[in-house]
Short mmCIF file of C-alpha atoms and ligand atoms in Angstrom, two decimals:
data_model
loop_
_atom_site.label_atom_id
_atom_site.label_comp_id
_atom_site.label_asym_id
_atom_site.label_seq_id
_atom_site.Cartn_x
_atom_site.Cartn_y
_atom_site.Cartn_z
CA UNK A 1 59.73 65.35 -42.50
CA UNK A 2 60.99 62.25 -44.32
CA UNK A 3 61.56 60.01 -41.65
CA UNK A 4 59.36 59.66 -38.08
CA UNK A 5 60.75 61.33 -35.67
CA UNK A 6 60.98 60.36 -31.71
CA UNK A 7 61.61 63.31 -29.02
CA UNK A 8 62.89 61.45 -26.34
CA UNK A 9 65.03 61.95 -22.99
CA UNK A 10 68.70 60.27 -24.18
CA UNK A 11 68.89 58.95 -20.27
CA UNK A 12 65.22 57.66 -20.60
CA UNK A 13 64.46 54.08 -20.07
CA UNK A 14 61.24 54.14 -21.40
CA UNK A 15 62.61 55.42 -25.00
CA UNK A 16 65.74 52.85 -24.71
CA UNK A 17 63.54 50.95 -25.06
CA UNK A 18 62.79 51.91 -28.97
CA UNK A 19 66.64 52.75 -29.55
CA UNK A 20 67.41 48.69 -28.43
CA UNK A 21 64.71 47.73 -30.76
CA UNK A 22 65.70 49.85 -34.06
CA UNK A 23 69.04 48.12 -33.19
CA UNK A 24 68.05 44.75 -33.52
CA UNK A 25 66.20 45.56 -36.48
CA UNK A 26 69.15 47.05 -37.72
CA UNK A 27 67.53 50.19 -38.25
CA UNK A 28 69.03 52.56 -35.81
CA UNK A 29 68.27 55.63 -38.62
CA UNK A 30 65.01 54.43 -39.86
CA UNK A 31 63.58 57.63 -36.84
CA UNK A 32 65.25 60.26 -36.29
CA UNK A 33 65.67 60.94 -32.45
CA UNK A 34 65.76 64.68 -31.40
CA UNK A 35 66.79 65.39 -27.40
CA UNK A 36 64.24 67.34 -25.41
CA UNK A 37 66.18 69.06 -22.29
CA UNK A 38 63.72 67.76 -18.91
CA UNK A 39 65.38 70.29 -16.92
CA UNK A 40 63.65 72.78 -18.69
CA UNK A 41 59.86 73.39 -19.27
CA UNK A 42 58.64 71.56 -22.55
CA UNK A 43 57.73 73.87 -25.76
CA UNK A 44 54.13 74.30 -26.38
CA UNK A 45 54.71 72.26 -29.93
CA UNK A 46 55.81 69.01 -28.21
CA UNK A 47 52.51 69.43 -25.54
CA UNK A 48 50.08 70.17 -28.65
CA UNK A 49 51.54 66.77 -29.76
CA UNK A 50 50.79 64.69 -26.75
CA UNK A 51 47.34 66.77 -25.92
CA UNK A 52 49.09 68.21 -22.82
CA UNK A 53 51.12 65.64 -21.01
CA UNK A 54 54.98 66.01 -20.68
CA UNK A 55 55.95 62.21 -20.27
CA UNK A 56 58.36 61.23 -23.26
CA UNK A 57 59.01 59.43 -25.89
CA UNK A 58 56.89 60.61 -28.07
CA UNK A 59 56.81 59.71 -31.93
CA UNK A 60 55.78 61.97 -34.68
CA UNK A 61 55.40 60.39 -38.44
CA UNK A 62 55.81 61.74 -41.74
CA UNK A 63 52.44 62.93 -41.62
CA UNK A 64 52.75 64.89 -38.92
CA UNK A 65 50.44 62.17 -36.73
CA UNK A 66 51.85 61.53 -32.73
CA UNK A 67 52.06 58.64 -30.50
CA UNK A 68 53.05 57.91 -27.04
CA UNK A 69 53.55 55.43 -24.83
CA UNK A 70 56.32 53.55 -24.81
CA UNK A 71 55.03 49.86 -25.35
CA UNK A 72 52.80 51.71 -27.87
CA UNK A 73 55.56 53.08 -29.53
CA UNK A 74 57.55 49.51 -29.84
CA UNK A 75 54.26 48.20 -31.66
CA UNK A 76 54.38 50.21 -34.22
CA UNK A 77 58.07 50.46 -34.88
CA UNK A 78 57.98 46.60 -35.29
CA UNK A 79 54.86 46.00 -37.52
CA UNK A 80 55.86 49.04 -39.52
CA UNK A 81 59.17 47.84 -39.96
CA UNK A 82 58.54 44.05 -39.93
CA UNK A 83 61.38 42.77 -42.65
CA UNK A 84 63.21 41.46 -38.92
CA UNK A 85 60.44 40.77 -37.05
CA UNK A 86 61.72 40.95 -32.58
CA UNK A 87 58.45 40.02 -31.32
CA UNK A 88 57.00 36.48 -31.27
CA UNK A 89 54.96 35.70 -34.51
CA UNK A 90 53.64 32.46 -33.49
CA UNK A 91 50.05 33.69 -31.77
CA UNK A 92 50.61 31.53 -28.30
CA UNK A 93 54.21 32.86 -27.78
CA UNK A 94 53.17 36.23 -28.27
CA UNK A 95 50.60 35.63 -25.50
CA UNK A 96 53.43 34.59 -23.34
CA UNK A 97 55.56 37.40 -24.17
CA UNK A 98 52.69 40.00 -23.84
CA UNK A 99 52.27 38.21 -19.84
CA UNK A 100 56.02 39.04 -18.93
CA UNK A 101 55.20 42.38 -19.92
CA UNK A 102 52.50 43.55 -18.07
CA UNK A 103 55.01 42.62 -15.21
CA UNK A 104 57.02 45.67 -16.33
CA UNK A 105 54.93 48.62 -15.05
CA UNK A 106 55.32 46.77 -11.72
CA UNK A 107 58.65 46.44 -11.57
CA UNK A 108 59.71 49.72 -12.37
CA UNK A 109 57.31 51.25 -9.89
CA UNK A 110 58.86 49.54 -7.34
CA UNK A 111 62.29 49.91 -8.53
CA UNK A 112 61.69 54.07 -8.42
CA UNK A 113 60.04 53.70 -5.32
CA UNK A 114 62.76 51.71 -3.69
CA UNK A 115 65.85 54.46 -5.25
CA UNK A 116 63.64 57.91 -4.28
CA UNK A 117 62.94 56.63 -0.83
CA UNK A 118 64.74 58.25 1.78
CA UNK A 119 62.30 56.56 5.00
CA UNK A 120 64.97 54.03 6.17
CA UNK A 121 61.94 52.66 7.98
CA UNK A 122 60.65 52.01 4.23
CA UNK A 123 63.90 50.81 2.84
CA UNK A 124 63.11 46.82 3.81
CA UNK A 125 59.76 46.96 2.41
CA UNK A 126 60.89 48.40 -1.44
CA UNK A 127 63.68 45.76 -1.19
CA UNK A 128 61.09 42.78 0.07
CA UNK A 129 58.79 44.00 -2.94
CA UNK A 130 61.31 44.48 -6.08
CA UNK A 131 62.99 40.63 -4.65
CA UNK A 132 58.88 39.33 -4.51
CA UNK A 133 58.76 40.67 -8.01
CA UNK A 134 62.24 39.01 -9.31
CA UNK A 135 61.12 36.07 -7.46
CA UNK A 136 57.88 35.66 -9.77
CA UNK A 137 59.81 36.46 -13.13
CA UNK A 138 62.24 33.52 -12.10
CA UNK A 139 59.02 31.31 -11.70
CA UNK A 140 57.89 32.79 -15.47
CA UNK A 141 61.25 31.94 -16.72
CA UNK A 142 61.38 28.95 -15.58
CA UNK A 143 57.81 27.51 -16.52
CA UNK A 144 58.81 28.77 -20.08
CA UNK A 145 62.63 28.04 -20.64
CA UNK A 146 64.23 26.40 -18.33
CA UNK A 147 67.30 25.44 -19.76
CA UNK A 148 67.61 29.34 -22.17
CA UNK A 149 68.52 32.48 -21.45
CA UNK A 150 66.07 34.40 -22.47
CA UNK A 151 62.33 33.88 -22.37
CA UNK A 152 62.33 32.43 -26.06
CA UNK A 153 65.47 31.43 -27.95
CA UNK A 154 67.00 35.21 -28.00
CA UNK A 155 66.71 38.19 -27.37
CA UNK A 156 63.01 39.45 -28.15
CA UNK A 157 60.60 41.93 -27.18
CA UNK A 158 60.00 41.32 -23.69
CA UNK A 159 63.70 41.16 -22.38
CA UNK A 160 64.25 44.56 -24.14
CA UNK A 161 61.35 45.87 -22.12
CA UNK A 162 62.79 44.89 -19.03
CA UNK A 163 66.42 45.65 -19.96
CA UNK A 164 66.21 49.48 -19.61
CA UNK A 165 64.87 48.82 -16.29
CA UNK A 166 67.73 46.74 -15.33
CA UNK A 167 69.71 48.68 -16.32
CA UNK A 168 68.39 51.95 -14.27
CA UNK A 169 68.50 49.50 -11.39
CA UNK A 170 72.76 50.44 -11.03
CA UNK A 171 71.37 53.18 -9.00
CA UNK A 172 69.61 50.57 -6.40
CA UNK A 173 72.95 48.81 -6.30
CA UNK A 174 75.26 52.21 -5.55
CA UNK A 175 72.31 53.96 -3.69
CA UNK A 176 71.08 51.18 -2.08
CA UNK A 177 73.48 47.89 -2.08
CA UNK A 178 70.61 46.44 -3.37
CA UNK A 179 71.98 42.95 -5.60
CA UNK A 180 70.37 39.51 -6.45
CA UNK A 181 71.11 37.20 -4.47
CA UNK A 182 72.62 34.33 -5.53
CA UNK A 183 70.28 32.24 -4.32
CA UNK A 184 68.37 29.08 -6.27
CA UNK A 185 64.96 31.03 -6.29
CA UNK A 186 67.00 34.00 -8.34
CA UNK A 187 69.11 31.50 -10.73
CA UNK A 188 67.05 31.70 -13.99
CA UNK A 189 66.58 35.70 -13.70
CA UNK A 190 70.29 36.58 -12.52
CA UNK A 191 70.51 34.38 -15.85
CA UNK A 192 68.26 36.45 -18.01
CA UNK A 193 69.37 39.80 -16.28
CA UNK A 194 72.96 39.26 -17.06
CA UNK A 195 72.42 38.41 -20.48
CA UNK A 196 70.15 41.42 -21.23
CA UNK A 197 72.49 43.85 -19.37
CA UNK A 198 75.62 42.70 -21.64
CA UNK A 199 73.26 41.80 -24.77
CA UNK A 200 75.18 44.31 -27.76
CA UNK A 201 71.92 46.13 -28.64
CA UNK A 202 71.39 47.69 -25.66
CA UNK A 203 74.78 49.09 -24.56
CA UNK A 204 73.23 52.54 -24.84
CA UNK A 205 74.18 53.89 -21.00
CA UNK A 206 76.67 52.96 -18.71
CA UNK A 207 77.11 52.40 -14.81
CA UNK A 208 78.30 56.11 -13.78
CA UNK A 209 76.62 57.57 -16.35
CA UNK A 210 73.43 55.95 -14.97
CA UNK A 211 74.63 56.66 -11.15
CA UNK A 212 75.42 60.18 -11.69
CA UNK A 213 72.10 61.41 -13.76
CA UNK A 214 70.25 60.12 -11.15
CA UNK A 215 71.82 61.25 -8.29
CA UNK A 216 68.57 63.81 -7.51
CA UNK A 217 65.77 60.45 -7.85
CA UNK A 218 67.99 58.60 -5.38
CA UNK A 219 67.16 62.07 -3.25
CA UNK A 220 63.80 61.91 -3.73
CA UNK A 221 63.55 64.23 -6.49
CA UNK A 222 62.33 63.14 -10.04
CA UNK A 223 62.15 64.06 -13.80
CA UNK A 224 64.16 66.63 -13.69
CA UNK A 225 62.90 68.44 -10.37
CA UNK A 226 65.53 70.16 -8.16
CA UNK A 227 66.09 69.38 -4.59
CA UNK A 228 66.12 72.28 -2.10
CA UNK A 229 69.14 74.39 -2.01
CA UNK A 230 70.07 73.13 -5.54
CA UNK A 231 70.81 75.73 -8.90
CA UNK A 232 70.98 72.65 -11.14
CA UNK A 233 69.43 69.27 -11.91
CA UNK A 234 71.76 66.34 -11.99
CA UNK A 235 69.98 65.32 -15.55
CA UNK A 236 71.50 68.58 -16.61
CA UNK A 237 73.70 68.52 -20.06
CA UNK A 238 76.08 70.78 -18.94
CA UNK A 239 78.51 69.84 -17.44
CA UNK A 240 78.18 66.58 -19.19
CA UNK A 241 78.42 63.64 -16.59
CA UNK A 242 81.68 62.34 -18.03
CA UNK A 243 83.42 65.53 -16.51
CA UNK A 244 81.68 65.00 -12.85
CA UNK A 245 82.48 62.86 -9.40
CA UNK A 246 80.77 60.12 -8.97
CA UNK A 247 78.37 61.20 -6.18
CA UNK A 248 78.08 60.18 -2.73
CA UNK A 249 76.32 57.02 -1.69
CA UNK A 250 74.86 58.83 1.30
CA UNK A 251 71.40 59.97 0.36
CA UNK A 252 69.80 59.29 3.42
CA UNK A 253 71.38 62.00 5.51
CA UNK A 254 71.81 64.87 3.41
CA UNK A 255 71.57 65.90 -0.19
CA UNK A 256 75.10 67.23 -1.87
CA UNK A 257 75.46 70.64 -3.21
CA UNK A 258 76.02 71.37 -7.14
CA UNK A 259 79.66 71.79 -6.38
CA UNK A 260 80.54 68.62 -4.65
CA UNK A 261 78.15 67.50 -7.34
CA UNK A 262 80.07 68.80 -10.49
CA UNK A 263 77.16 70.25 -11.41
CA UNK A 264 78.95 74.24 -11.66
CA UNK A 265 79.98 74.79 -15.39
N1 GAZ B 1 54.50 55.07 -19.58
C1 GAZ B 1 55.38 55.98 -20.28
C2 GAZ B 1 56.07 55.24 -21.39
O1 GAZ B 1 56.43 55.86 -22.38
O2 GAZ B 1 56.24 54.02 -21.27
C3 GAZ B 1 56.34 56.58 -19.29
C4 GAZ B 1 57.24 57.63 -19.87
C5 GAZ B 1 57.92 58.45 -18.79
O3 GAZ B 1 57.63 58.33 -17.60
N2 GAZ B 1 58.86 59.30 -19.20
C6 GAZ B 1 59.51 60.18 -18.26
C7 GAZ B 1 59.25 61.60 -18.64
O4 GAZ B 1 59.23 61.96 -19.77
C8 GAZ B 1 60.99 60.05 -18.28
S1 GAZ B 1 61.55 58.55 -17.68
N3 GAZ B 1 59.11 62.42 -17.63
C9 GAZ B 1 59.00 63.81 -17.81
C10 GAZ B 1 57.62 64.28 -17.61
O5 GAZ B 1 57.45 65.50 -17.66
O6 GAZ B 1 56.72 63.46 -17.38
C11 GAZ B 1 59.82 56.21 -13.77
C12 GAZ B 1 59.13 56.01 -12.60
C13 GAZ B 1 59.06 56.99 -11.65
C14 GAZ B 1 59.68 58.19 -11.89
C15 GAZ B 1 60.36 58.38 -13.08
C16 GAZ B 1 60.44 57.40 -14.01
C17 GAZ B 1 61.19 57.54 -15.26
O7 GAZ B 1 58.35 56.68 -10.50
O8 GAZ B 1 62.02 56.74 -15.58
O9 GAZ B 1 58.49 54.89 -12.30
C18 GAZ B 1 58.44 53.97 -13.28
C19 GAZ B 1 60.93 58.64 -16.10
C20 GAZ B 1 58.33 57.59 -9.47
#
C-alpha cells in the first residue's frame, strides 16, 4: 500500500466526516477509500483490523497499522496532513471547538433515536430532546460568534462534525416533519445549519438519496438489519437508490415490502 487506506460505508456519516475534511484540505486522493457492503457480514481481515468490532470507518496506513473512530480518524488526517490546517491552531479556540464537539455524540443519539422510533407515545419526547439540544448549540453559537456563520470565521472542524449529522437529519424531516423552527431561540443555528448543509465540501449525499437508504432506521431497523418479512436491506447497492420510489412517509403503521420499496433487482 502506498497511500492509507479508509474502509468506510459511502452512506456513513461518521466517515463523511473524513471525505468533507480531505476536501477542504484539498486532498480528496491523499486515502484511498474502499466500500465495505453493511448488508453483508464483514470479512475476517477488516475485524482482525479493528480487534473485533464492525463499526466503520476504519483507517489502515502504509504500514499496515489501523485506527478507528471517527473523531480519531479526523485527528490524524489533519496533523498528518497539516500544509491546510481545518482545525483551530490558536490553543483557546481549539478548546472551544473541542466543547461543540463533545455535543456531537449527543445529538446524533437523539437524532437516531427520534427517526427509529415507532412509539408515537415517544415521538414528543425525541422531538423535545433533539430541539433542547439545538437550543444549547444556538446558546454556544451565540456566546462565540454572534454576528458569523460558523463557530469561527469558516468552515472548520467542528461544523464538519456536525454537518453529516445534519445532513442524516432529511430523514427526521420526511419521516418525521421534524424542522427548526423559525423561532429567535433557533436563529444562530438555522444560521450555521444552513450554511454547513450547502457549504461545497460536503455535498457528498443528497435528500432522496439520504431518505431512501434509510428507509429501514426510520422502521426501526439499523446498520443494515432487515425488518421482518423483508429479502433486502434498503442500504442495499443493488438496485442503486437512483432507480427506486421514494418511500412512504408512513412508518408508524406498517413497514413496505421490497417491491413497493424498489428494492427487487
Ligand atoms: N463512533 C463511531 C465513529 O466512527 O465515530 C461510530 C461509527 C458507526 O457507528 N458506524 C456505523 C457502522 O459501521 C455506520 S453509521 N455500523 C456497522 C456496524 O456493524 O457497527 C448512528 C446511531 C445509531 C445507529 C446508527 C448510526 C449510524 O443509533 O449512523 O446513533 C448515532 C451508523 C441507534
Amino acid at each position: 500500500m502506498t497511500k492509507p487506506t479508509i474502509y468506510h460505508i459511502p452512506i456513513c456519516p461518521f466517515s463523511q466526516r473524513v471525505e468533507i475534511l480531505l476536501e477542504l484540505k484539498g486532498l480528496r486522493d491523499a486515502i484511498d477509500f474502499y466500500v465495505i457492503d453493511i448488508t453483508k457480514p464483514r470479512p475476517a481481515w477488516l475485524l482482525d483490523y479493528t480487534g473485533g468490532t464492525t463499526a466503520l470507518p476504519v483507517l489502515v496506513d502504509e504500514s499496515d497499522r489501523a485506527l478507528k473512530e471517527s473523531l480519531v480518524i479526523l485527528r490524524y488526517v489533519e496533523e498528518r496532513y497539516d500544509a491546510r490546517p481545518v482545525a483551530r491552531q490558536e490553543p483557546f479556540e481549539r478548546g472551544l471547538e473541542r466543547l461543540l464537539i463533545t455535543k456531537s455524540d449527543a445529538f446524533a443519539n437523539t437524532g437516531y433515536g427520534y427517526v427509529m422510533n415507532r412509539d408515537r407515545a415517544r415521538t414528543a419526547k425525541f422531538r423535545d430532546k433533539l430541539l433542547a439540544i439545538y437550543r444549547d448549540i444556538d446558546v454556544f453559537l451565540s456566546q462565540h460568534n454572534p454576528d458569523g456563520t460558523f463557530l469561527f470565521d469558516s468552515f472548520g472542524l467542528a461544523d464538519l462534525v456536525f454537518t453529516p449529522l445534519m445532513l442524516r437529519f432529511w430523514f427526521l424531516e420526511y419521516y418525521e416533519g421534524f424542522t427548526l423552527p423559525e423561532a429567535i431561540e433557533f436563529s444562530r443555528v438555522l444560521r450555521w445549519r444552513d450554511a454547513c448543509l450547502a457549504h461545497p465540501a460536503a455535498q457528498q449525499v443528497s435528500f432522496d438519496q439520504i431518505v431512501k437508504l434509510y428507509y429501514d432506521y426510520a422502521v426501526g431497523f439499523g446498520n443494515g438489519a432487515r425488518p421482518d418479512g423483508r429479502a433486502r436491506s434498503s442500504f442495499t447497492f443493488e438496485p442503486d437508490w437512483p432507480d427506486r420510489p421514494m418511500p412512504p412517509t408512513d412508518k408508524y403503521d406498517r413497514i413496505a415490502s421490497d417491491a413497493e420499496l424498489g428494492l427487487i433487482p
